[in-house]
Each structure stands twice: as C-alpha cells, then as structure tokens.
C-alpha cells in the first residue's frame, strides 16, 4: 500500500514492479516486460489423399493465395519514407474520441476509428503513393508450397509451413497449416496401424480351406491361405502379422491385417451333392 501512494514512485514496491509482475516480468524483471511480436492468423489448406498415399508416403504441392508485403515499396506504401505522414486528426493513434451533446449540460463520449485515415494512424502522400499497392503496403500473390506427408500419418494430421501465410506490416507473417483428409478405401478399412478387410467365401472353402491373393496398398500381391484342415467358422478373423499400415513416425514397423470371413451358405443341397459331401 505504501508503494501505491503518490503514484508508486518510490521504493522497491513501486508501480513498475507491480505491472512487471502482471505482465510476466516477475520481481526483479526490470521495469517493462518483454513484448512478444504479434503474428498474423494462420491460413489453413485441406489436402485430400488416398490410403495408398498414407501407406507409401507422398510429396504434395499446394497453392496458396495470400497477402504479402509489397515488393515494390517494401511495405512503405510510397516511394520513400517521406511519403508516409502521421494523421493530424488522430495524432497517429488511429482512434478518435467524439463528444456529442445529448441535451443541456449532457454529453456522450465514444471512441471510434479515425475517419480521416481509416483507422491507420497515418496517411500516404498521393503524389508519392506506390503505384503497385496503391498505398496499402501489401499486395496479393500465389505460391506453390511443398508438403512432405509421412508414412502412416493419421486422419487430420497437420503440417505447418512457417511464415508462408498472409503478411501485415510490422507483424510476424502468418503460417500455412495443411490438414490431411484421407479418402475411404473400397477394400481396406483402417484402424490405427491395422488394416481390416472382409472376404466372402463359399461353404466348400470354409470346409476345405482358402487360398487367394489380394493387391496391397503398395501394389504387390499378397497370398492369403489358412492352415490346412482347419475349418473356417462364419465371422472368424484371420490375423496376418506385419501386413498393416506403417506406424506414424516409426515407418519401419507395421501393424497387422485382419481378414474377416463371411461364409455364404447355399439355399439347398440336392441328393447328388449330399452324396459327394
């Protein structure tokens, strides 16, 4: 309380120390807290890829439409620094306080963006205004960016490309965030690093065994066969170790492939077929 008296001018308990604590400086942090430069809001782009792309990994190019600092005037808005003048109406604050009389002896006060400089706090000399950005200090451009998609990346994985988004003068440029969307596969259903498929087999195959091939996500043919003499029951699941997806961030390890068998029973069996069975 003693430190607050008289504006907190004296002693170690002064206002500077108090404000330093609230602003993250802490005691002994000097007077002013360190300021972190603001950053422009990131720009997001969705990338649609197939399950095979996730299995094999892929390099994708995306094109972003962004706002960048004008290259002609280097963000000055004019031909040189003298082209920019501080707004006299708001004294460079960008905001003005307006007093309105509501009645005899009654006034209202409101703060609003300066209408002289459109809230910018400065004005560009028309004779020295940049011909490319028209004094706005920024211009739009398009750029192709490369995104390296990891093997086994999950749905919704985000890849951040730092500083390649929108720009505003005196503010850190924004990032571009690529969000992965994986399209459904007609054969394989993915659950984490495991793959699941359904296979319809006849009653004869259920009794005598299965032996077939499927094309994997990398294009190779994989042979699937069960142990000889083992009967396959309806909805039973066969585990094929190591034939699943690569683990994210550990691409040399793989999950499993699970095959669920759907046995198709015949509607009827005639006498000859019964004798053959």
PDB file of C-alpha atoms in Angstrom:
ATOM      1  CA  UNK A   1       0.000   0.000   0.000  1.00  0.00           C
ATOM      2  CA  UNK A   2       2.889   2.365   0.743  1.00  0.00           C
ATOM      3  CA  UNK A   3       4.208   1.717  -2.709  1.00  0.00           C
ATOM      4  CA  UNK A   4       0.910   2.773  -4.285  1.00  0.00           C
ATOM      5  CA  UNK A   5       0.831   6.138  -2.514  1.00  0.00           C
ATOM      6  CA  UNK A   6       1.967   9.079  -4.557  1.00  0.00           C
ATOM      7  CA  UNK A   7       1.776   7.150  -7.808  1.00  0.00           C
ATOM      8  CA  UNK A   8       4.102   4.420  -6.580  1.00  0.00           C
ATOM      9  CA  UNK A   9       7.174   6.458  -7.349  1.00  0.00           C
ATOM     10  CA  UNK A  10       9.481   5.306  -4.568  1.00  0.00           C
ATOM     11  CA  UNK A  11      10.916   2.109  -3.201  1.00  0.00           C
ATOM     12  CA  UNK A  12      11.070  -1.426  -4.475  1.00  0.00           C
ATOM     13  CA  UNK A  13       7.281  -1.713  -4.198  1.00  0.00           C
ATOM     14  CA  UNK A  14       6.643   0.833  -6.951  1.00  0.00           C
ATOM     15  CA  UNK A  15       4.158   0.575  -9.799  1.00  0.00           C
ATOM     16  CA  UNK A  16       6.817  -0.584 -12.252  1.00  0.00           C
ATOM     17  CA  UNK A  17       7.435  -3.742 -10.219  1.00  0.00           C
ATOM     18  CA  UNK A  18       3.700  -4.396  -9.829  1.00  0.00           C
ATOM     19  CA  UNK A  19       2.997  -4.054 -13.531  1.00  0.00           C
ATOM     20  CA  UNK A  20       6.056  -6.162 -14.301  1.00  0.00           C
ATOM     21  CA  UNK A  21       4.598  -8.995 -12.245  1.00  0.00           C
ATOM     22  CA  UNK A  22       1.257  -8.912 -14.054  1.00  0.00           C
ATOM     23  CA  UNK A  23       2.888  -8.677 -17.482  1.00  0.00           C
ATOM     24  CA  UNK A  24       5.097 -11.718 -16.910  1.00  0.00           C
ATOM     25  CA  UNK A  25       8.274  -9.937 -15.857  1.00  0.00           C
ATOM     26  CA  UNK A  26       8.134 -11.099 -12.265  1.00  0.00           C
ATOM     27  CA  UNK A  27      10.037  -9.486  -9.420  1.00  0.00           C
ATOM     28  CA  UNK A  28      13.470  -8.388 -10.385  1.00  0.00           C
ATOM     29  CA  UNK A  29      12.447  -8.400 -14.066  1.00  0.00           C
ATOM     30  CA  UNK A  30      13.394  -4.757 -14.531  1.00  0.00           C
ATOM     31  CA  UNK A  31      10.654  -2.315 -15.466  1.00  0.00           C
ATOM     32  CA  UNK A  32       8.924  -3.140 -18.753  1.00  0.00           C
ATOM     33  CA  UNK A  33       8.012  -6.707 -19.615  1.00  0.00           C
ATOM     34  CA  UNK A  34       9.327  -8.209 -22.794  1.00  0.00           C
ATOM     35  CA  UNK A  35       6.928  -7.703 -25.684  1.00  0.00           C
ATOM     36  CA  UNK A  36       6.099 -10.566 -27.970  1.00  0.00           C
ATOM     37  CA  UNK A  37       5.531  -9.506 -31.557  1.00  0.00           C
ATOM     38  CA  UNK A  38       2.024 -10.235 -32.822  1.00  0.00           C
ATOM     39  CA  UNK A  39       1.519 -12.858 -35.531  1.00  0.00           C
ATOM     40  CA  UNK A  40      -0.990 -12.934 -38.366  1.00  0.00           C
ATOM     41  CA  UNK A  41      -3.700 -15.596 -38.136  1.00  0.00           C
ATOM     42  CA  UNK A  42      -2.628 -18.817 -39.930  1.00  0.00           C
ATOM     43  CA  UNK A  43      -4.147 -19.909 -43.215  1.00  0.00           C
ATOM     44  CA  UNK A  44      -5.453 -23.495 -43.456  1.00  0.00           C
ATOM     45  CA  UNK A  45      -5.496 -25.750 -46.526  1.00  0.00           C
ATOM     46  CA  UNK A  46      -7.060 -29.220 -46.752  1.00  0.00           C
ATOM     47  CA  UNK A  47      -5.193 -31.964 -48.619  1.00  0.00           C
ATOM     48  CA  UNK A  48      -7.208 -34.955 -49.858  1.00  0.00           C
ATOM     49  CA  UNK A  49      -5.101 -38.115 -50.211  1.00  0.00           C
ATOM     50  CA  UNK A  50      -5.731 -41.829 -50.637  1.00  0.00           C
ATOM     51  CA  UNK A  51      -4.974 -44.609 -48.157  1.00  0.00           C
ATOM     52  CA  UNK A  52      -2.245 -45.797 -50.527  1.00  0.00           C
ATOM     53  CA  UNK A  53      -0.611 -42.346 -50.261  1.00  0.00           C
ATOM     54  CA  UNK A  54      -0.542 -42.743 -46.481  1.00  0.00           C
ATOM     55  CA  UNK A  55       0.959 -46.228 -46.774  1.00  0.00           C
ATOM     56  CA  UNK A  56       3.716 -45.201 -49.202  1.00  0.00           C
ATOM     57  CA  UNK A  57       4.236 -41.560 -48.173  1.00  0.00           C
ATOM     58  CA  UNK A  58       3.821 -38.740 -50.659  1.00  0.00           C
ATOM     59  CA  UNK A  59       5.033 -35.269 -51.592  1.00  0.00           C
ATOM     60  CA  UNK A  60       2.142 -32.925 -52.329  1.00  0.00           C
ATOM     61  CA  UNK A  61       2.134 -29.425 -53.781  1.00  0.00           C
ATOM     62  CA  UNK A  62      -0.465 -26.909 -52.616  1.00  0.00           C
ATOM     63  CA  UNK A  63      -1.121 -23.419 -53.952  1.00  0.00           C
ATOM     64  CA  UNK A  64      -1.928 -20.612 -51.527  1.00  0.00           C
ATOM     65  CA  UNK A  65      -3.460 -17.230 -52.315  1.00  0.00           C
ATOM     66  CA  UNK A  66      -2.008 -14.854 -49.758  1.00  0.00           C
ATOM     67  CA  UNK A  67      -1.376 -11.237 -48.834  1.00  0.00           C
ATOM     68  CA  UNK A  68       2.310 -10.262 -48.787  1.00  0.00           C
ATOM     69  CA  UNK A  69       4.349  -7.130 -48.164  1.00  0.00           C
ATOM     70  CA  UNK A  70       4.519  -5.111 -51.382  1.00  0.00           C
ATOM     71  CA  UNK A  71       7.834  -5.810 -53.075  1.00  0.00           C
ATOM     72  CA  UNK A  72       7.809  -2.528 -54.985  1.00  0.00           C
ATOM     73  CA  UNK A  73       7.804  -0.225 -51.940  1.00  0.00           C
ATOM     74  CA  UNK A  74       8.961  -2.774 -49.313  1.00  0.00           C
ATOM     75  CA  UNK A  75       5.838  -2.109 -47.265  1.00  0.00           C
ATOM     76  CA  UNK A  76       6.254   1.667 -47.088  1.00  0.00           C
ATOM     77  CA  UNK A  77       3.186   2.446 -49.165  1.00  0.00           C
ATOM     78  CA  UNK A  78       5.087   5.160 -51.055  1.00  0.00           C
ATOM     79  CA  UNK A  79       8.257   5.853 -52.964  1.00  0.00           C
ATOM     80  CA  UNK A  80      10.166   6.684 -49.762  1.00  0.00           C
ATOM     81  CA  UNK A  81       9.693   7.219 -46.029  1.00  0.00           C
ATOM     82  CA  UNK A  82       8.624  10.843 -46.529  1.00  0.00           C
ATOM     83  CA  UNK A  83       5.513   9.663 -48.347  1.00  0.00           C
ATOM     84  CA  UNK A  84       4.029   8.463 -45.067  1.00  0.00           C
ATOM     85  CA  UNK A  85       2.676  11.179 -42.777  1.00  0.00           C
ATOM     86  CA  UNK A  86       1.182  10.897 -39.311  1.00  0.00           C
ATOM     87  CA  UNK A  87      -2.539  11.637 -39.302  1.00  0.00           C
ATOM     88  CA  UNK A  88      -3.107  15.008 -37.672  1.00  0.00           C
ATOM     89  CA  UNK A  89      -6.713  14.235 -36.792  1.00  0.00           C
ATOM     90  CA  UNK A  90      -5.958  11.278 -34.505  1.00  0.00           C
ATOM     91  CA  UNK A  91      -2.246  12.062 -33.923  1.00  0.00           C
ATOM     92  CA  UNK A  92      -1.264   8.636 -35.193  1.00  0.00           C
ATOM     93  CA  UNK A  93      -3.451   6.649 -32.777  1.00  0.00           C
ATOM     94  CA  UNK A  94      -5.933   5.523 -35.409  1.00  0.00           C
ATOM     95  CA  UNK A  95      -8.818   6.222 -32.998  1.00  0.00           C
ATOM     96  CA  UNK A  96     -10.688   9.413 -32.186  1.00  0.00           C
ATOM     97  CA  UNK A  97     -12.785  10.350 -29.178  1.00  0.00           C
ATOM     98  CA  UNK A  98     -16.042  12.030 -30.190  1.00  0.00           C
ATOM     99  CA  UNK A  99     -18.119  14.210 -27.845  1.00  0.00           C
ATOM    100  CA  UNK A 100     -21.818  14.567 -28.611  1.00  0.00           C
ATOM    101  CA  UNK A 101     -24.272  16.825 -26.824  1.00  0.00           C
ATOM    102  CA  UNK A 102     -27.322  14.894 -25.694  1.00  0.00           C
ATOM    103  CA  UNK A 103     -29.071  17.828 -24.091  1.00  0.00           C
ATOM    104  CA  UNK A 104     -28.469  20.906 -21.941  1.00  0.00           C
ATOM    105  CA  UNK A 105     -25.342  20.133 -19.972  1.00  0.00           C
ATOM    106  CA  UNK A 106     -25.367  16.461 -21.078  1.00  0.00           C
ATOM    107  CA  UNK A 107     -22.690  14.921 -23.299  1.00  0.00           C
ATOM    108  CA  UNK A 108     -21.815  11.433 -24.508  1.00  0.00           C
ATOM    109  CA  UNK A 109     -18.319  10.284 -25.297  1.00  0.00           C
ATOM    110  CA  UNK A 110     -17.387   7.496 -27.726  1.00  0.00           C
ATOM    111  CA  UNK A 111     -14.158   6.232 -29.253  1.00  0.00           C
ATOM    112  CA  UNK A 112     -14.187   5.146 -32.881  1.00  0.00           C
ATOM    113  CA  UNK A 113     -11.755   4.615 -35.781  1.00  0.00           C
ATOM    114  CA  UNK A 114     -10.480   7.812 -37.298  1.00  0.00           C
ATOM    115  CA  UNK A 115     -12.374   8.634 -40.486  1.00  0.00           C
ATOM    116  CA  UNK A 116      -9.506  10.705 -41.869  1.00  0.00           C
ATOM    117  CA  UNK A 117      -7.010   7.839 -42.059  1.00  0.00           C
ATOM    118  CA  UNK A 118      -9.445   4.865 -41.879  1.00  0.00           C
ATOM    119  CA  UNK A 119      -8.007   3.907 -38.503  1.00  0.00           C
ATOM    120  CA  UNK A 120      -4.454   3.514 -39.836  1.00  0.00           C
ATOM    121  CA  UNK A 121      -2.929   6.401 -37.890  1.00  0.00           C
ATOM    122  CA  UNK A 122      -1.084   7.606 -40.966  1.00  0.00           C
ATOM    123  CA  UNK A 123      -1.756   8.952 -44.429  1.00  0.00           C
ATOM    124  CA  UNK A 124       0.069   8.458 -47.729  1.00  0.00           C
ATOM    125  CA  UNK A 125       1.019  11.421 -49.878  1.00  0.00           C
ATOM    126  CA  UNK A 126      -0.937  10.880 -53.088  1.00  0.00           C
ATOM    127  CA  UNK A 127       1.922  12.162 -55.240  1.00  0.00           C
ATOM    128  CA  UNK A 128       4.356   9.652 -53.744  1.00  0.00           C
ATOM    129  CA  UNK A 129       1.945   6.749 -53.368  1.00  0.00           C
ATOM    130  CA  UNK A 130       3.189   3.336 -54.555  1.00  0.00           C
ATOM    131  CA  UNK A 131       1.712   2.509 -57.943  1.00  0.00           C
ATOM    132  CA  UNK A 132       1.681  -1.239 -57.277  1.00  0.00           C
ATOM    133  CA  UNK A 133      -0.105  -1.460 -53.910  1.00  0.00           C
ATOM    134  CA  UNK A 134      -1.831   1.957 -54.144  1.00  0.00           C
ATOM    135  CA  UNK A 135      -0.520   2.888 -50.711  1.00  0.00           C
ATOM    136  CA  UNK A 136      -1.893  -0.238 -48.983  1.00  0.00           C
ATOM    137  CA  UNK A 137       1.652  -1.574 -48.309  1.00  0.00           C
ATOM    138  CA  UNK A 138       0.542  -5.100 -49.237  1.00  0.00           C
ATOM    139  CA  UNK A 139      -0.329  -6.972 -52.413  1.00  0.00           C
ATOM    140  CA  UNK A 140      -1.685 -10.415 -53.206  1.00  0.00           C
ATOM    141  CA  UNK A 141       0.229 -13.250 -54.785  1.00  0.00           C
ATOM    142  CA  UNK A 142       0.030 -17.013 -55.268  1.00  0.00           C
ATOM    143  CA  UNK A 143       2.720 -19.514 -54.394  1.00  0.00           C
ATOM    144  CA  UNK A 144       3.129 -23.266 -54.597  1.00  0.00           C
ATOM    145  CA  UNK A 145       4.280 -24.938 -51.398  1.00  0.00           C
ATOM    146  CA  UNK A 146       5.552 -28.493 -50.894  1.00  0.00           C
ATOM    147  CA  UNK A 147       4.227 -30.737 -48.128  1.00  0.00           C
ATOM    148  CA  UNK A 148       6.024 -33.995 -47.244  1.00  0.00           C
ATOM    149  CA  UNK A 149       3.361 -36.421 -45.978  1.00  0.00           C
ATOM    150  CA  UNK A 150       4.734 -39.013 -43.558  1.00  0.00           C
ATOM    151  CA  UNK A 151       4.061 -42.726 -43.942  1.00  0.00           C
ATOM    152  CA  UNK A 152       1.246 -43.807 -41.637  1.00  0.00           C
ATOM    153  CA  UNK A 153       0.066 -40.275 -40.837  1.00  0.00           C
ATOM    154  CA  UNK A 154      -3.344 -40.205 -39.084  1.00  0.00           C
ATOM    155  CA  UNK A 155      -6.555 -38.567 -40.216  1.00  0.00           C
ATOM    156  CA  UNK A 156      -6.490 -34.834 -39.503  1.00  0.00           C
ATOM    157  CA  UNK A 157      -2.695 -34.629 -39.197  1.00  0.00           C
ATOM    158  CA  UNK A 158      -1.465 -31.049 -39.516  1.00  0.00           C
ATOM    159  CA  UNK A 159       1.692 -29.836 -41.236  1.00  0.00           C
ATOM    160  CA  UNK A 160       2.770 -26.252 -40.507  1.00  0.00           C
ATOM    161  CA  UNK A 161       4.725 -24.224 -43.070  1.00  0.00           C
ATOM    162  CA  UNK A 162       6.086 -21.299 -41.088  1.00  0.00           C
ATOM    163  CA  UNK A 163       5.857 -17.739 -42.384  1.00  0.00           C
ATOM    164  CA  UNK A 164       4.280 -18.599 -45.754  1.00  0.00           C
ATOM    165  CA  UNK A 165       0.820 -17.206 -44.997  1.00  0.00           C
ATOM    166  CA  UNK A 166      -0.601 -13.678 -45.015  1.00  0.00           C
ATOM    167  CA  UNK A 167       1.540 -10.671 -44.103  1.00  0.00           C
ATOM    168  CA  UNK A 168       0.793  -7.319 -42.453  1.00  0.00           C
ATOM    169  CA  UNK A 169       3.384  -4.553 -41.929  1.00  0.00           C
ATOM    170  CA  UNK A 170       5.165  -4.667 -38.544  1.00  0.00           C
ATOM    171  CA  UNK A 171       3.569  -8.035 -37.691  1.00  0.00           C
ATOM    172  CA  UNK A 172       5.059 -11.531 -37.879  1.00  0.00           C
ATOM    173  CA  UNK A 173       3.840 -13.295 -41.065  1.00  0.00           C
ATOM    174  CA  UNK A 174       1.249 -16.000 -40.613  1.00  0.00           C
ATOM    175  CA  UNK A 175       1.751 -19.725 -41.182  1.00  0.00           C
ATOM    176  CA  UNK A 176       0.109 -22.115 -43.614  1.00  0.00           C
ATOM    177  CA  UNK A 177      -1.373 -25.207 -41.960  1.00  0.00           C
ATOM    178  CA  UNK A 178      -2.053 -28.197 -44.213  1.00  0.00           C
ATOM    179  CA  UNK A 179      -4.704 -30.548 -42.790  1.00  0.00           C
ATOM    180  CA  UNK A 180      -4.764 -34.142 -44.065  1.00  0.00           C
ATOM    181  CA  UNK A 181      -8.054 -35.744 -45.103  1.00  0.00           C
ATOM    182  CA  UNK A 182      -7.818 -39.432 -46.068  1.00  0.00           C
ATOM    183  CA  UNK A 183     -10.350 -40.735 -48.576  1.00  0.00           C
ATOM    184  CA  UNK A 184     -12.132 -44.032 -47.744  1.00  0.00           C
ATOM    185  CA  UNK A 185     -10.742 -47.146 -49.446  1.00  0.00           C
ATOM    186  CA  UNK A 186     -13.052 -49.625 -51.191  1.00  0.00           C
ATOM    187  CA  UNK A 187     -11.178 -52.693 -49.911  1.00  0.00           C
ATOM    188  CA  UNK A 188      -9.311 -51.768 -46.762  1.00  0.00           C
ATOM    189  CA  UNK A 189     -10.665 -50.244 -43.586  1.00  0.00           C
ATOM    190  CA  UNK A 190      -8.028 -48.620 -41.406  1.00  0.00           C
ATOM    191  CA  UNK A 191      -7.969 -48.603 -37.618  1.00  0.00           C
ATOM    192  CA  UNK A 192      -4.779 -47.012 -36.363  1.00  0.00           C
ATOM    193  CA  UNK A 193      -1.899 -49.022 -37.822  1.00  0.00           C
ATOM    194  CA  UNK A 194      -4.107 -52.061 -38.564  1.00  0.00           C
ATOM    195  CA  UNK A 195      -5.993 -52.858 -41.759  1.00  0.00           C
ATOM    196  CA  UNK A 196      -9.291 -54.758 -41.944  1.00  0.00           C
ATOM    197  CA  UNK A 197     -10.929 -56.447 -44.916  1.00  0.00           C
ATOM    198  CA  UNK A 198     -13.963 -58.689 -45.395  1.00  0.00           C
ATOM    199  CA  UNK A 199     -13.811 -61.763 -47.622  1.00  0.00           C
ATOM    200  CA  UNK A 200     -16.826 -63.736 -48.820  1.00  0.00           C
ATOM    201  CA  UNK A 201     -16.128 -67.465 -49.130  1.00  0.00           C
ATOM    202  CA  UNK A 202     -18.239 -70.465 -50.090  1.00  0.00           C
ATOM    203  CA  UNK A 203     -19.191 -73.263 -47.718  1.00  0.00           C
ATOM    204  CA  UNK A 204     -16.780 -75.519 -49.598  1.00  0.00           C
ATOM    205  CA  UNK A 205     -13.913 -73.080 -48.953  1.00  0.00           C
ATOM    206  CA  UNK A 206     -14.909 -72.842 -45.281  1.00  0.00           C
ATOM    207  CA  UNK A 207     -14.581 -76.634 -45.002  1.00  0.00           C
ATOM    208  CA  UNK A 208     -11.552 -77.242 -47.203  1.00  0.00           C
ATOM    209  CA  UNK A 209      -9.580 -74.001 -46.810  1.00  0.00           C
ATOM    210  CA  UNK A 210      -8.909 -70.734 -48.634  1.00  0.00           C
ATOM    211  CA  UNK A 211      -6.050 -69.760 -50.911  1.00  0.00           C
ATOM    212  CA  UNK A 212      -6.298 -66.403 -52.689  1.00  0.00           C
ATOM    213  CA  UNK A 213      -4.296 -63.239 -53.401  1.00  0.00           C
ATOM    214  CA  UNK A 214      -5.072 -59.561 -52.820  1.00  0.00           C
ATOM    215  CA  UNK A 215      -3.312 -56.446 -54.062  1.00  0.00           C
ATOM    216  CA  UNK A 216      -1.778 -54.493 -51.202  1.00  0.00           C
ATOM    217  CA  UNK A 217      -1.598 -50.689 -50.993  1.00  0.00           C
ATOM    218  CA  UNK A 218       1.942 -50.637 -52.410  1.00  0.00           C
ATOM    219  CA  UNK A 219       0.901 -52.653 -55.492  1.00  0.00           C
ATOM    220  CA  UNK A 220       2.349 -56.030 -54.508  1.00  0.00           C
ATOM    221  CA  UNK A 221       0.267 -59.213 -54.499  1.00  0.00           C
ATOM    222  CA  UNK A 222      -0.186 -60.861 -51.088  1.00  0.00           C
ATOM    223  CA  UNK A 223      -1.177 -64.532 -50.736  1.00  0.00           C
ATOM    224  CA  UNK A 224      -3.744 -65.411 -48.054  1.00  0.00           C
ATOM    225  CA  UNK A 225      -4.231 -69.038 -47.024  1.00  0.00           C
ATOM    226  CA  UNK A 226      -5.302 -70.760 -43.832  1.00  0.00           C
ATOM    227  CA  UNK A 227      -3.874 -73.787 -42.091  1.00  0.00           C
ATOM    228  CA  UNK A 228      -4.669 -76.982 -43.959  1.00  0.00           C
ATOM    229  CA  UNK A 229      -7.500 -78.987 -42.424  1.00  0.00           C
ATOM    230  CA  UNK A 230      -8.773 -76.103 -40.273  1.00  0.00           C
ATOM    231  CA  UNK A 231     -12.450 -75.261 -40.726  1.00  0.00           C
ATOM    232  CA  UNK A 232     -13.288 -71.564 -41.087  1.00  0.00           C
ATOM    233  CA  UNK A 233     -16.278 -70.576 -38.998  1.00  0.00           C
ATOM    234  CA  UNK A 234     -18.613 -67.723 -40.031  1.00  0.00           C
ATOM    235  CA  UNK A 235     -17.304 -64.273 -38.985  1.00  0.00           C
ATOM    236  CA  UNK A 236     -13.997 -65.730 -37.857  1.00  0.00           C
ATOM    237  CA  UNK A 237     -10.969 -63.448 -38.167  1.00  0.00           C
ATOM    238  CA  UNK A 238      -7.552 -64.336 -39.544  1.00  0.00           C
ATOM    239  CA  UNK A 239      -4.556 -62.253 -38.424  1.00  0.00           C
ATOM    240  CA  UNK A 240      -1.797 -61.578 -40.945  1.00  0.00           C
ATOM    241  CA  UNK A 241       1.069 -60.088 -38.967  1.00  0.00           C
ATOM    242  CA  UNK A 242       3.035 -57.191 -40.437  1.00  0.00           C
ATOM    243  CA  UNK A 243       0.659 -56.589 -43.353  1.00  0.00           C
ATOM    244  CA  UNK A 244      -0.949 -53.487 -41.893  1.00  0.00           C
ATOM    245  CA  UNK A 245      -0.039 -49.799 -42.096  1.00  0.00           C
ATOM    246  CA  UNK A 246       3.375 -48.402 -41.147  1.00  0.00           C
ATOM    247  CA  UNK A 247       3.397 -46.791 -37.720  1.00  0.00           C
ATOM    248  CA  UNK A 248       3.426 -43.000 -37.782  1.00  0.00           C
ATOM    249  CA  UNK A 249       6.925 -41.649 -37.033  1.00  0.00           C
ATOM    250  CA  UNK A 250       8.159 -45.274 -36.960  1.00  0.00           C
ATOM    251  CA  UNK A 251       7.717 -46.329 -40.605  1.00  0.00           C
ATOM    252  CA  UNK A 252       9.887 -49.461 -40.324  1.00  0.00           C
ATOM    253  CA  UNK A 253       7.252 -51.073 -38.056  1.00  0.00           C
ATOM    254  CA  UNK A 254       3.895 -52.256 -39.373  1.00  0.00           C
ATOM    255  CA  UNK A 255       0.525 -53.129 -37.938  1.00  0.00           C
ATOM    256  CA  UNK A 256      -1.480 -56.238 -38.811  1.00  0.00           C
ATOM    257  CA  UNK A 257      -4.004 -57.147 -41.478  1.00  0.00           C
ATOM    258  CA  UNK A 258      -7.232 -58.724 -40.195  1.00  0.00           C
ATOM    259  CA  UNK A 259      -9.395 -60.748 -42.601  1.00  0.00           C
ATOM    260  CA  UNK A 260     -12.999 -61.369 -41.532  1.00  0.00           C
ATOM    261  CA  UNK A 261     -14.608 -64.283 -43.383  1.00  0.00           C
ATOM    262  CA  UNK A 262     -18.259 -64.188 -44.401  1.00  0.00           C
ATOM    263  CA  UNK A 263     -19.426 -67.718 -45.245  1.00  0.00           C
ATOM    264  CA  UNK A 264     -22.112 -67.877 -47.956  1.00  0.00           C
ATOM    265  CA  UNK A 265     -24.332 -70.881 -47.324  1.00  0.00           C
ATOM    266  CA  UNK A 266     -26.240 -72.487 -50.201  1.00  0.00           C
ATOM    267  CA  UNK A 267     -30.044 -72.300 -50.182  1.00  0.00           C
ATOM    268  CA  UNK A 268     -30.350 -76.092 -50.552  1.00  0.00           C
ATOM    269  CA  UNK A 269     -28.321 -79.239 -51.227  1.00  0.00           C
ATOM    270  CA  UNK A 270     -29.583 -81.959 -53.590  1.00  0.00           C
ATOM    271  CA  UNK A 271     -29.029 -85.679 -53.226  1.00  0.00           C
ATOM    272  CA  UNK A 272     -26.023 -85.864 -55.519  1.00  0.00           C
ATOM    273  CA  UNK A 273     -24.293 -83.063 -53.644  1.00  0.00           C
ATOM    274  CA  UNK A 274     -25.046 -84.727 -50.305  1.00  0.00           C
ATOM    275  CA  UNK A 275     -23.517 -87.983 -51.550  1.00  0.00           C
ATOM    276  CA  UNK A 276     -20.474 -86.105 -52.823  1.00  0.00           C
ATOM    277  CA  UNK A 277     -20.058 -84.375 -49.426  1.00  0.00           C
TER     278      UNK A 277
END
